Amino acid sequence: MNLRELVSALNDFASPSLAESWDNVGLLVEPSPPHAVNTLLLTNDLTEEVMEEAVQKKADLVLSYHPPIFTPLKRVTWKTWKERLVVRALENRIGIYSPHTAYDAVPHGVNNWLTKGLGACTSVPLHPSTAPSSPAEGTHRVEFCADAQHLDAVLSKIKGIPEISCLTTLPARVEGEEQTRVSLTCSQKALLEVVALLSQNSLLYPKTEILLLQKPLLPHTGMGRLCTLSEPLSLSDVIQRVKAHLQLPHVRVALGAGRTLESPVKKAALCAGSGGSVLKGTEADLYLTGEMSHHDVLDAVANGVSVILCEHSNTERGFLSELRDTLAIHLQNKINIIVSDKDRDPLQVA
């Protein structure tokens, strides 16, 4: 596949617009076009060892769940390991694409895969995503009625205000008089100017309606998941299920106040990776994530919530095998998709 065609298909699979605003997602490194992709290498972290693997396996594109370029690079030299990744990628004509939190949000992404470690359950996003392009412009709608005496002057001034769109006029009858109903969409900044303008006219301002435009929620899409188990399980059983799903010999556990290993778990809140900010304040029997700060764990425990920590990338990496299969279908088996053998969590129990 041509790289640009492939990137378009990857963006369709999980729109970058679903990623968190602070994230750096999409195509990060692009060899000079045209660039054909025959082999796609999947990895959770693009380390130098994984880059060497990509070179040896003649990968044309690396999909790295975590973006290897996050903090902006001021130069590309051989001095730091992330700079060297870019150098080696371009020298060997290897593109780099990262989806990160876009894959966290989608229904067929990392967090839904993580829920499978709990067994039969239903889940909803903890922080639902909103439709990225609805409304396309503006945050507020302003509507008011004006008579012929004031209409032209008001419209002339409104059209001079930046960040106003969808300006429409319709005939209306107000208290038996023929008037014109004006409707416009504007930004928060423009709203202040519109209100200031209309408030100068004692006839217009009392008839003004201001509506906040809220983007619709996307079903089954968003950060984190709140899972309701079909049948309550003991915390001990949940721990064993999670270890089996993630193929880990050990996890770290903090017992909530008043809880034991035999305490029942009916509701579990989870977030792949670093879940402290996503899980914080959620009412549940259990928090499941890769890592949380010491103080976030203390807060959870004090509130009677038990915590399972599996290390950051251990809650993400297993998804790559499922991703390989779903992407193969999405891309109609047009390219060879392989999962890195060298990718691993940097931490181990000694």
Coordinates of C-alpha atoms in Angstrom, one line a residue:
M1 CA 0.0 0.0 0.0
N2 CA 1.1 3.6 -0.6
L3 CA 2.0 5.2 2.8
R4 CA -0.6 8.0 2.4
E5 CA -3.3 5.5 1.6
L6 CA -2.3 3.4 4.6
V7 CA -2.3 6.4 6.9
S8 CA -5.7 7.3 5.7
A9 CA -6.9 3.8 6.5
L10 CA -5.3 3.9 9.9
N11 CA -7.0 7.2 10.7
D12 CA -10.3 5.7 9.7
F13 CA -9.7 2.8 12.1
A14 CA -9.2 5.2 15.0
S15 CA -9.5 8.9 14.3
P16 CA -6.7 11.0 15.7
S17 CA -9.3 13.5 16.7
L18 CA -10.3 11.1 19.5
A19 CA -6.9 11.5 21.1
E20 CA -6.3 13.7 24.1
S21 CA -5.5 17.3 23.3
W22 CA -2.0 17.0 24.8
D23 CA -1.1 13.9 22.8
N24 CA 1.1 13.6 19.7
V25 CA -0.6 11.2 17.3
G26 CA -0.7 10.3 13.6
L27 CA 2.2 10.1 11.2
L28 CA 5.3 11.3 13.0
V29 CA 8.1 10.4 10.5
E30 CA 7.5 10.2 6.8
P31 CA 10.1 9.1 4.2
S32 CA 10.2 11.1 1.0
P33 CA 7.2 10.0 -1.2
P34 CA 6.3 7.9 -2.9
H35 CA 6.7 5.3 -0.2
A36 CA 5.2 1.8 -0.5
V37 CA 4.5 -0.2 2.6
N38 CA 4.7 -4.0 2.4
T39 CA 5.4 -4.7 6.1
L40 CA 4.0 -3.0 9.1
L41 CA 5.6 -3.6 12.5
L42 CA 3.5 -3.2 15.6
T43 CA 5.1 -2.2 18.9
N44 CA 4.1 -0.7 22.2
D45 CA 7.3 1.3 22.6
L46 CA 9.7 2.2 19.8
T47 CA 13.1 1.6 21.5
E48 CA 16.5 1.4 19.6
E49 CA 16.3 -2.4 20.0
V50 CA 12.9 -2.4 18.3
M51 CA 14.1 -0.1 15.6
E52 CA 17.0 -2.5 14.8
E53 CA 14.4 -5.2 14.6
A54 CA 12.4 -3.1 12.1
V55 CA 15.5 -2.7 10.0
Q56 CA 16.3 -6.4 10.1
K57 CA 12.7 -7.4 9.2
K58 CA 12.6 -4.8 6.4
A59 CA 9.6 -3.0 7.9
D60 CA 8.4 0.0 5.9
L61 CA 6.3 1.5 8.7
V62 CA 6.3 1.1 12.5
L63 CA 3.1 1.6 14.4
S64 CA 4.2 2.5 17.9
Y65 CA 1.4 2.8 20.4
H66 CA 3.4 5.3 22.4
P67 CA 4.6 8.3 20.4
P68 CA 8.5 8.2 20.3
I69 CA 8.4 11.9 19.5
F70 CA 6.5 13.7 22.2
T71 CA 8.6 16.6 23.5
P72 CA 9.5 18.6 20.4
L73 CA 13.0 17.9 19.0
K74 CA 15.2 21.0 18.5
R75 CA 17.7 19.1 16.5
V76 CA 18.1 15.6 15.0
T77 CA 21.6 14.4 15.8
W78 CA 23.2 11.1 17.0
K79 CA 23.3 12.5 20.6
T80 CA 20.1 11.2 22.2
W81 CA 18.3 7.9 21.6
K82 CA 15.1 9.5 20.4
E83 CA 17.0 11.6 17.8
R84 CA 18.8 8.4 16.7
L85 CA 15.4 6.8 16.1
V86 CA 14.5 9.5 13.7
V87 CA 17.9 9.3 11.9
R88 CA 17.7 5.5 11.6
A89 CA 14.1 5.6 10.4
L90 CA 14.8 8.1 7.6
E91 CA 18.1 6.4 6.6
N92 CA 16.2 3.1 6.2
R93 CA 13.0 4.7 4.8
I94 CA 10.9 3.6 7.7
G95 CA 7.8 5.6 8.6
I96 CA 6.6 6.0 12.1
Y97 CA 2.9 6.3 13.1
S98 CA 1.5 6.6 16.6
P99 CA -2.2 6.3 17.7
H100 CA -1.8 6.3 21.5
T101 CA -4.9 7.8 23.2
A102 CA -7.0 7.5 20.1
Y103 CA -6.6 3.7 20.6
D104 CA -7.5 4.2 24.3
A105 CA -10.8 5.8 23.3
V106 CA -12.2 3.6 20.5
P107 CA -14.6 0.7 21.3
H108 CA -12.2 -1.7 19.6
G109 CA -9.2 -0.4 21.4
V110 CA -6.8 -1.0 24.3
N111 CA -9.2 -0.4 27.2
N112 CA -11.9 -2.7 25.8
W113 CA -9.2 -5.4 25.4
L114 CA -8.2 -4.9 29.0
T115 CA -11.8 -5.5 30.2
K116 CA -11.6 -9.0 28.8
G117 CA -9.3 -9.8 31.8
L118 CA -12.2 -9.4 34.1
G119 CA -14.4 -12.0 32.4
A120 CA -18.0 -11.5 31.5
C121 CA -19.0 -7.9 32.1
T122 CA -20.6 -4.8 30.6
S123 CA -18.6 -1.6 30.4
V124 CA -19.1 2.1 29.7
P125 CA -16.4 4.8 29.2
L126 CA -15.5 6.7 32.4
H127 CA -15.0 9.9 30.3
P128 CA -17.0 9.7 27.1
S129 CA -15.7 11.2 23.9
T130 CA -17.6 13.9 22.1
A131 CA -18.2 14.1 18.3
P132 CA -15.1 16.0 17.1
S133 CA -16.8 17.8 14.2
S134 CA -20.2 18.6 15.7
P135 CA -20.8 21.5 15.8
A136 CA -18.2 22.3 13.1
E137 CA -17.8 25.9 14.2
G138 CA -18.8 28.0 17.2
T139 CA -19.7 27.3 20.8
H140 CA -22.9 29.3 21.1
R141 CA -26.0 30.1 19.1
V142 CA -27.6 33.5 19.5
E143 CA -31.2 34.3 18.3
F144 CA -33.1 37.5 18.5
C145 CA -35.9 39.3 16.7
A146 CA -35.6 42.8 15.1
D147 CA -38.0 45.1 13.3
A148 CA -37.2 46.7 9.9
Q149 CA -36.0 49.9 11.6
H150 CA -33.1 48.2 13.4
L151 CA -32.4 45.2 11.2
D152 CA -29.9 46.5 8.7
A153 CA -27.8 48.4 11.2
V154 CA -27.6 45.5 13.6
L155 CA -26.7 43.0 10.8
S156 CA -24.0 45.3 9.5
K157 CA -22.3 45.6 12.8
I158 CA -22.7 41.8 13.5
K159 CA -21.0 41.0 10.2
G160 CA -18.0 43.0 11.3
I161 CA -17.4 40.7 14.3
P162 CA -14.9 37.9 13.7
E163 CA -15.6 34.2 14.5
I164 CA -19.3 34.4 13.6
S165 CA -20.8 31.8 11.2
C166 CA -24.2 30.4 10.1
L167 CA -25.9 33.8 10.1
T168 CA -29.5 33.4 8.9
T169 CA -32.6 35.5 8.8
L170 CA -36.2 34.4 8.7
P171 CA -39.5 36.3 8.8
A172 CA -41.3 36.1 12.1
R173 CA -44.5 37.6 13.7
V174 CA -43.9 38.9 17.2
E175 CA -46.9 40.2 19.2
G176 CA -48.8 40.8 15.9
E177 CA -45.9 42.7 14.3
E178 CA -43.9 41.5 11.3
Q179 CA -40.2 41.2 12.3
T180 CA -37.1 39.2 11.3
R181 CA -35.6 36.4 13.4
V182 CA -31.8 36.4 13.3
S183 CA -29.8 33.4 14.2
L184 CA -26.1 33.1 14.3
T185 CA -23.4 30.7 15.6
C186 CA -20.3 32.2 17.3
S187 CA -17.3 31.5 19.5
Q188 CA -17.0 32.3 23.2
K189 CA -15.0 35.4 22.3
A190 CA -17.4 36.6 19.7
L191 CA -20.3 36.0 22.0
L192 CA -19.1 38.8 24.3
E193 CA -19.1 41.3 21.4
V194 CA -22.5 40.2 20.2
V195 CA -24.0 40.6 23.7
A196 CA -22.3 43.9 24.1
L197 CA -23.8 45.1 20.8
L198 CA -27.4 43.8 21.5
S199 CA -27.4 45.2 25.0
Q200 CA -27.1 48.7 23.6
N201 CA -30.7 48.3 22.2
S202 CA -33.4 48.0 24.8
L203 CA -35.8 46.5 22.2
L204 CA -33.4 43.8 21.0
Y205 CA -31.7 42.6 24.2
P206 CA -34.8 41.4 26.1
K207 CA -35.7 39.2 23.1
T208 CA -32.3 37.6 22.8
E209 CA -31.8 33.9 23.4
I210 CA -28.4 32.4 23.9
L211 CA -27.9 28.6 23.6
L212 CA -24.8 26.6 24.5
L213 CA -23.9 24.2 21.7
Q214 CA -22.8 20.9 23.1
K215 CA -21.2 18.2 21.1
P216 CA -23.0 14.8 21.1
L217 CA -21.4 12.0 23.0
L218 CA -20.0 9.1 20.9
P219 CA -21.4 5.7 22.0
H220 CA -18.9 3.3 23.7
T221 CA -16.1 5.7 23.1
G222 CA -13.9 7.5 25.6
M223 CA -11.2 7.2 28.2
G224 CA -11.2 4.4 30.8
R225 CA -13.9 1.9 31.4
L226 CA -16.3 1.2 34.3
C227 CA -17.1 -2.5 34.2
T228 CA -20.0 -4.2 35.9
L229 CA -19.2 -7.9 36.3
S230 CA -22.0 -10.4 35.4
E231 CA -21.4 -12.1 38.7
P232 CA -19.4 -10.8 41.6
L233 CA -15.9 -12.3 42.0
S234 CA -13.5 -12.2 45.0
L235 CA -10.6 -9.9 44.6
S236 CA -8.3 -12.9 44.7
D237 CA -10.1 -14.4 41.7
V238 CA -9.9 -11.1 39.8
I239 CA -6.2 -10.9 40.5
Q240 CA -5.7 -14.4 39.0
R241 CA -7.8 -13.5 35.9
V242 CA -5.8 -10.3 35.3
K243 CA -2.5 -12.1 35.6
A244 CA -3.6 -14.8 33.2
H245 CA -4.9 -12.2 30.7
L246 CA -1.8 -10.1 30.8
Q247 CA 0.5 -13.2 31.1
L248 CA 2.2 -11.8 34.2
P249 CA 3.6 -13.8 37.1
H250 CA 3.1 -10.9 39.6
V251 CA 1.0 -7.7 40.0
R252 CA 1.0 -5.2 42.8
V253 CA -2.1 -5.0 45.0
A254 CA -3.4 -2.5 47.5
L255 CA -6.4 -3.5 49.6
G256 CA -9.1 -0.9 50.1
A257 CA -9.9 0.0 53.7
G258 CA -12.0 -2.7 55.2
R259 CA -11.4 -5.1 52.3
T260 CA -9.7 -8.5 52.1
L261 CA -8.6 -10.7 49.2
E262 CA -12.0 -12.4 49.6
S263 CA -14.0 -9.2 49.3
P264 CA -16.4 -9.3 46.4
V265 CA -15.8 -7.2 43.3
K266 CA -18.9 -6.2 41.3
K267 CA -17.7 -2.9 39.8
A268 CA -14.2 -2.3 38.5
A269 CA -12.8 0.9 36.9
L270 CA -9.9 0.4 34.6
C271 CA -7.5 2.4 32.5
A272 CA -4.6 1.1 30.4
G273 CA -1.3 2.7 31.1
S274 CA -1.2 5.5 33.7
G275 CA -4.7 5.7 35.1
G276 CA -4.5 7.9 38.2
S277 CA -6.2 11.0 36.7
V278 CA -8.8 9.0 34.7
L279 CA -9.8 6.8 37.6
K280 CA -9.7 9.4 40.4
G281 CA -13.0 9.7 42.3
T282 CA -14.8 6.9 40.5
E283 CA -17.0 4.8 42.7
A284 CA -16.0 1.2 42.3
D285 CA -14.8 -1.8 44.2
L286 CA -11.5 -2.0 42.3
Y287 CA -9.2 0.2 40.2
L288 CA -7.1 -1.7 37.6
T289 CA -4.4 0.1 35.7
G290 CA -0.7 0.0 34.9
E291 CA 0.6 2.7 37.3
M292 CA -0.7 5.3 39.8
S293 CA 1.1 7.8 42.0
H294 CA 1.6 6.8 45.6
H295 CA -0.8 9.4 46.8
D296 CA -3.5 8.4 44.3
V297 CA -3.2 4.9 45.7
L298 CA -3.6 6.2 49.2
D299 CA -6.7 8.1 48.3
A300 CA -8.3 5.0 46.7
V301 CA -7.5 2.8 49.6
A302 CA -8.9 5.3 52.1
N303 CA -12.1 5.3 50.1
G304 CA -12.4 1.5 50.3
V305 CA -11.3 0.9 46.7
S306 CA -8.7 -1.8 46.1
V307 CA -6.0 -1.3 43.5
I308 CA -4.2 -3.6 41.1
L309 CA -1.1 -2.2 39.4
C310 CA 0.5 -4.2 36.6
E311 CA 3.2 -1.7 35.3
H312 CA 2.4 0.8 32.6
S313 CA 3.0 -1.0 29.3
N314 CA 1.9 -4.4 30.6
T315 CA -1.7 -3.2 30.4
E316 CA -1.3 -2.3 26.8
R317 CA 1.2 -4.6 25.0
G318 CA -1.0 -7.7 24.9
F319 CA -3.5 -5.7 22.7
L320 CA -1.0 -5.8 19.8
S321 CA -1.8 -9.4 18.9
E322 CA -5.5 -8.5 18.7
L323 CA -4.7 -5.3 16.8
R324 CA -2.7 -7.3 14.3
D325 CA -5.8 -9.5 13.4
T326 CA -8.3 -6.6 13.4
L327 CA -6.0 -4.4 11.3
A328 CA -5.5 -7.2 8.8
I329 CA -9.2 -7.4 8.2
H330 CA -9.5 -3.6 8.1
L331 CA -6.7 -3.3 5.5
Q332 CA -8.1 -6.3 3.5
N333 CA -4.8 -8.2 4.0
K334 CA -3.0 -5.9 1.6
I335 CA 0.2 -5.8 3.7
N336 CA 2.1 -8.0 6.1
I337 CA 1.5 -7.1 9.7
I338 CA 3.9 -8.4 12.4
V339 CA 4.3 -7.8 16.2
S340 CA 7.6 -6.9 17.6
D341 CA 9.6 -9.6 19.4
K342 CA 11.9 -7.1 21.1
D343 CA 9.3 -4.9 22.7
R344 CA 9.0 -5.3 26.5
D345 CA 8.2 -3.4 29.7
P346 CA 11.5 -1.9 31.0
L347 CA 10.7 -2.9 34.6
Q348 CA 11.0 -6.4 36.0
V349 CA 10.7 -8.0 39.4
A350 CA 14.2 -9.0 40.6

